[in-house]
Amino acid sequence: MNLLDRRRFLVLAGGAAATTVGAQALWQESAAAASLDPAPFTLGVASADPDPSSVALWTRLANDPAAGGGMPDRVIPVGWEVAQDEGFTKIVKTGVAQARPERAHAVQVVVDGLRPNSWYWYRFTSAGATSRVGRTRTLPLAQDRAEQLRFAFVSCQAWAGGRYSAYRDLAEQEVDLVVHLGDYIYETAAGSLAEFRRLHALYKSSPDLRDVHARFPFVTVWDDHEVLNNWADDHQGSPDGTPWAERQSNAFQAYYEHLPMRTRPLGADWKVYRRFRWGRLAEFSVLDTRQYRSDQACGDGMNTPPCDAMYDEDRTMTGPEQERWLLDGLATSTARWNVIAQQTIFAKFDYDLGPGLAYNLDQWDGYPAARQRILDALQKHRPSNPVIIGGDWHSAWVNDVLADFDDPTSEVLASEFIATSISSGIGWDAAVRQGLPANPHVKFYEGGYRGYVLCDVTPDRWQADLRIVLSPGDGASAAYTLARFEVRNGEPGARQVGAADGIAGVVRDGTAGLINAEVLVRRADGTTMIRTWTDGNGRWHLFVPPGSYRLEAHAVGYGSAGREITVESGGTVDGDFTLEPIDGPFAGAGRYLPGPNAEGTGKDLVIGNGSVAMTVAAQFADPQLPGATAGKPINLAGIGHLDQLDWINLGLVATSRPTGTEAWQRGLVRCDQVAADEAAAVITSSGAAAEATGITVATRYAAADQPWIGVETTLTNTGTAAVTVWVGDAVDHDGPGQRSGVPGHGTISTPYANPADYRPTGPWIGMTGSDRQTYGIVYEDSEFTAYGNGNWIMSLREVTLAAGQTWTLRRRITALDSGTGTDPWAVLDEIVAAD
């Protein structure tokens, strides 16, 4: 065990329990960890941007990082040494740098005169203290054959997701360099220099991050969160009112002070795109897709339909100068592998499974003309083996980059690998998974884990290992290879090779794979550890620590299946299931309706048949419906789909007409009894209207061999006087791309803040999303007013009940695949026409 590895062992063995846990305890680390980075070198050491004869070195003096540095307000000399060996018996370069207070006492040194393709060790000294020993290397000469390059690329390391166990795993690898593609920190509202300095110091409090920097040279470039979420050239605002140029300048300055760089920012201007070459083997073009980009179009959203402005030919992700630099480099490169290292996803991804389009407009999808210019250059100049690497989206991807993404059979021009985040969480995993069938060029996707990509490159092949950790906040979390892909020289397109660690399988209906089946891993106590959903071919994979578990598979329209499994270290556990179609209607507890938003538990009641299933709350309580969730639908999905429903405020009874943005929450009914008759496939609930005194409400859900569930709600006036109430139902869809529909008005996409009245021409209200599933409530008649917006929709009718009178509202609830046509509501009209 060499000196560096021994020191790492001390940190991991002695410091794991005592490392920092937050901003209030930044530097309360173990003695072993502190000895690695003693004051004033508490932020560690780093190297970056090597070339064949030089490398940039960095440290920052900080006696008290949590208090702004704690250094005297004067220039402090810092000695540095570079040696050919870890013991510094062969010192080749020395010097003295000046740590200046106006630069937060950061030290930047470019050491030249080094041998190509060689490892070196370096350290700093100041006032009798010596930093830890860092290790770095130079690049091969451009004309060298260079038989192998082993590197990793990373992105997105939100502090809230730490303590960076993915970096611990990376530090245990042997790589030549690390490419960091952005989101090194995550900004706050404050735009001051002091705040950006505080954030960088906070992130450097991770011993695992400092360790990786000390082990390998980095090539770093920012994305958005180093400055402000989704910023673009000439951004107009800062949350705290700081002028934009000042915020950008402060962010750049702090970035420079905390990472080794060859150049310095000039206020709010800093050219950081650059190129480096690993002999004749690989050339990397490292892009800056923030500083020069056109502002995002069409509202700058995820899962957003395109608008005309998006297709403007002049829109750019890189700015004209950088774009020309990139295209010229691709046209003239003689390297075997040509790498475009950038921040986001380059390949097209349509979130809408129907005929519509929905994109993430902060990625290259929001800049189609700029992307096409690069695709045209790849097709025209044919650089050898183009590979695109990126991050940003907190998930692992492998994509074929097509000449024409609208034609899945078009030529594959390049391969794309996207690294999942080091620690940043993901809230859009389900939206991506459900969009996968519309994007066959996506060869692999997984958003459930944090990690990085480890690449091994030779003249004959590019191998990419997607490395993941199970718990990014646990410094001792086990690491696995999620998948391994290979691109062969001269053959564009990645191929999965070898078996992955963990559990993997296919959920089938006979011989065909089932899309959108849900697979659960349960602990011994019955709680869910992790879940995932099958792709368009029924495939799935998961990772859990070694141990014994229960594995289950569920799909709408099919009976569930499960078995006990044992997971061991290494290898793949067989997770195949064959599910049997449901024969006839059912109702009762103990079933499971799958979906990323599913809220029901085993104690809630599920009703359905081979076409549709719905959960009626018996125990689950939604804070949006205080004390009134019982008896209401909370999950709903059709065959081949997953639940996207929030809930249906079914059988609402209000004393005045509900209006306003919170109208969906009016007219609550509080049920005191919810029961299932399994033999009759019926669920019943009974209770009273919360607003209307003396009005009791009973609802009956009945399943038959039809793609819907029949519902009858009976109101009874138990008082001695007539009562006038507003009655109806409200539907809230929580899935991606949510939109409302009313017959005669088509799709409603009005802003959420402006609900409106809609007089229906047919007897239904509906909601849909980008998963090509339509939710509908079909009534016996159309004597009601629809009210709502793109976020929710409700039906309303005024009813007067005499003393002792009853009145019944009858309708059918359904969830249907809307098909590939342009009208997602046609399936509801078909139900009406079938009567």
CSV table of N, CA and C in Angstrom, one decimal, residues 196-244:
chain,number,residue,atom,x,y,z
A,196,PHE,N,-20.7,32.7,-2.9
A,196,PHE,CA,-20.1,31.7,-3.8
A,196,PHE,C,-18.8,31.1,-3.2
A,197,ARG,N,-18.0,31.9,-2.5
A,197,ARG,CA,-16.9,31.3,-1.8
A,197,ARG,C,-17.3,30.3,-0.8
A,198,ARG,N,-18.3,30.7,0.0
A,198,ARG,CA,-18.8,29.8,1.0
A,198,ARG,C,-19.3,28.5,0.5
A,199,LEU,N,-20.0,28.5,-0.7
A,199,LEU,CA,-20.4,27.2,-1.3
A,199,LEU,C,-19.3,26.4,-1.7
A,200,HIS,N,-18.3,27.0,-2.4
A,200,HIS,CA,-17.2,26.2,-2.8
A,200,HIS,C,-16.4,25.6,-1.6
A,201,ALA,N,-16.3,26.3,-0.6
A,201,ALA,CA,-15.6,25.8,0.6
A,201,ALA,C,-16.4,24.7,1.2
A,202,LEU,N,-17.7,24.8,1.3
A,202,LEU,CA,-18.6,23.8,1.8
A,202,LEU,C,-18.5,22.5,1.0
A,203,TYR,N,-18.5,22.6,-0.3
A,203,TYR,CA,-18.3,21.4,-1.1
A,203,TYR,C,-17.0,20.7,-0.9
A,204,LYS,N,-15.9,21.5,-0.7
A,204,LYS,CA,-14.6,21.0,-0.5
A,204,LYS,C,-14.5,20.4,0.9
A,205,SER,N,-15.5,20.5,1.7
A,205,SER,CA,-15.4,19.9,3.0
A,205,SER,C,-15.5,18.4,2.9
A,206,SER,N,-15.9,17.9,1.8
A,206,SER,CA,-16.0,16.4,1.6
A,206,SER,C,-14.6,15.8,1.4
A,207,PRO,N,-14.2,14.9,2.3
A,207,PRO,CA,-12.9,14.3,2.1
A,207,PRO,C,-12.8,13.5,0.8
A,208,ASP,N,-13.9,12.9,0.4
A,208,ASP,CA,-13.9,12.1,-0.8
A,208,ASP,C,-13.7,13.0,-2.1
A,209,LEU,N,-14.3,14.2,-2.1
A,209,LEU,CA,-14.0,15.1,-3.2
A,209,LEU,C,-12.6,15.5,-3.2
A,210,ARG,N,-12.1,15.9,-2.0
A,210,ARG,CA,-10.6,16.3,-2.0
A,210,ARG,C,-9.7,15.2,-2.4
A,211,ASP,N,-10.1,13.9,-2.0
A,211,ASP,CA,-9.3,12.8,-2.4
A,211,ASP,C,-9.2,12.6,-3.9
A,212,VAL,N,-10.3,12.7,-4.6
A,212,VAL,CA,-10.2,12.5,-6.0
A,212,VAL,C,-9.4,13.6,-6.7
A,213,HIS,N,-9.6,14.8,-6.2
A,213,HIS,CA,-8.7,15.9,-6.7
A,213,HIS,C,-7.2,15.6,-6.5
A,214,ALA,N,-6.9,15.1,-5.4
A,214,ALA,CA,-5.5,14.8,-5.1
A,214,ALA,C,-5.0,13.6,-5.9
A,215,ARG,N,-5.8,12.7,-6.3
A,215,ARG,CA,-5.4,11.5,-7.0
A,215,ARG,C,-5.2,11.7,-8.5
A,216,PHE,N,-6.0,12.5,-9.1
A,216,PHE,CA,-6.0,12.6,-10.6
A,216,PHE,C,-6.2,14.1,-11.0
A,217,PRO,N,-5.6,14.4,-12.2
A,217,PRO,CA,-5.8,15.7,-12.8
A,217,PRO,C,-7.3,15.8,-13.3
A,218,PHE,N,-7.9,17.0,-13.2
A,218,PHE,CA,-9.2,17.2,-13.7
A,218,PHE,C,-9.2,18.1,-14.9
A,219,VAL,N,-10.2,18.0,-15.7
A,219,VAL,CA,-10.6,19.0,-16.7
A,219,VAL,C,-12.0,19.4,-16.3
A,220,THR,N,-12.2,20.7,-15.9
A,220,THR,CA,-13.5,21.1,-15.4
A,220,THR,C,-14.1,22.2,-16.3
A,221,VAL,N,-15.4,22.2,-16.4
A,221,VAL,CA,-16.2,23.2,-17.1
A,221,VAL,C,-17.5,23.3,-16.4
A,222,TRP,N,-18.0,24.5,-16.3
A,222,TRP,CA,-19.3,24.7,-15.6
A,222,TRP,C,-20.5,24.3,-16.4
A,223,ASP,N,-21.6,24.2,-15.7
A,223,ASP,CA,-22.9,24.1,-16.3
A,223,ASP,C,-23.7,25.3,-15.8
A,224,ASP,N,-24.9,25.1,-15.3
A,224,ASP,CA,-25.7,26.3,-14.8
A,224,ASP,C,-25.6,26.6,-13.4
A,225,HIS,N,-25.5,25.6,-12.5
A,225,HIS,CA,-25.7,25.9,-11.1
A,225,HIS,C,-24.5,26.5,-10.4
A,226,GLU,N,-23.4,26.6,-11.1
A,226,GLU,CA,-22.2,27.4,-10.6
A,226,GLU,C,-22.6,28.9,-10.6
A,227,VAL,N,-23.6,29.3,-11.3
A,227,VAL,CA,-24.0,30.7,-11.4
A,227,VAL,C,-25.5,30.8,-11.0
A,228,LEU,N,-26.4,30.2,-11.8
A,228,LEU,CA,-27.8,30.3,-11.6
A,228,LEU,C,-28.5,29.3,-12.5
A,229,ASN,N,-29.5,28.6,-12.0
A,229,ASN,CA,-30.2,27.6,-12.7
A,229,ASN,C,-30.7,28.1,-14.1
A,230,ASN,N,-30.3,27.3,-15.1
A,230,ASN,CA,-30.7,27.5,-16.5
A,230,ASN,C,-30.3,28.9,-17.0
A,231,TRP,N,-29.1,29.4,-16.6
A,231,TRP,CA,-28.7,30.7,-17.1
A,231,TRP,C,-28.3,30.6,-18.5
A,232,ALA,N,-28.4,31.8,-19.2
A,232,ALA,CA,-28.0,31.9,-20.6
A,232,ALA,C,-27.3,33.2,-20.7
A,233,ASP,N,-26.7,33.5,-21.9
A,233,ASP,CA,-26.0,34.7,-22.2
A,233,ASP,C,-26.9,35.9,-21.9
A,234,ASP,N,-26.4,36.9,-21.2
A,234,ASP,CA,-27.1,38.1,-20.9
A,234,ASP,C,-28.4,37.8,-20.1
A,235,HIS,N,-28.3,36.9,-19.2
A,235,HIS,CA,-29.4,36.6,-18.3
A,235,HIS,C,-29.8,37.9,-17.6
A,236,GLN,N,-31.1,38.1,-17.4
A,236,GLN,CA,-31.6,39.4,-17.0
A,236,GLN,C,-31.8,39.5,-15.5
A,237,GLY,N,-31.8,38.4,-14.7
A,237,GLY,CA,-32.2,38.5,-13.3
A,237,GLY,C,-31.4,37.7,-12.4
A,238,SER,N,-31.4,38.1,-11.1
A,238,SER,CA,-30.8,37.4,-10.0
A,238,SER,C,-31.8,37.4,-8.9
A,239,PRO,N,-32.0,36.3,-8.2
A,239,PRO,CA,-33.0,36.2,-7.2
A,239,PRO,C,-32.9,37.2,-6.1
A,240,ASP,N,-31.7,37.6,-5.8
A,240,ASP,CA,-31.5,38.6,-4.7
A,240,ASP,C,-31.4,40.0,-5.1
A,241,GLY,N,-31.6,40.3,-6.4
A,241,GLY,CA,-31.5,41.6,-7.0
A,241,GLY,C,-30.1,42.1,-7.4
A,242,THR,N,-29.1,41.2,-7.2
A,242,THR,CA,-27.8,41.5,-7.7
A,242,THR,C,-27.8,41.7,-9.2
A,243,PRO,N,-27.2,42.8,-9.7
A,243,PRO,CA,-27.1,42.9,-11.2
A,243,PRO,C,-26.5,41.7,-11.8
A,244,TRP,N,-27.0,41.2,-12.9
A,244,TRP,CA,-26.6,40.0,-13.5
A,244,TRP,C,-25.1,39.9,-13.7
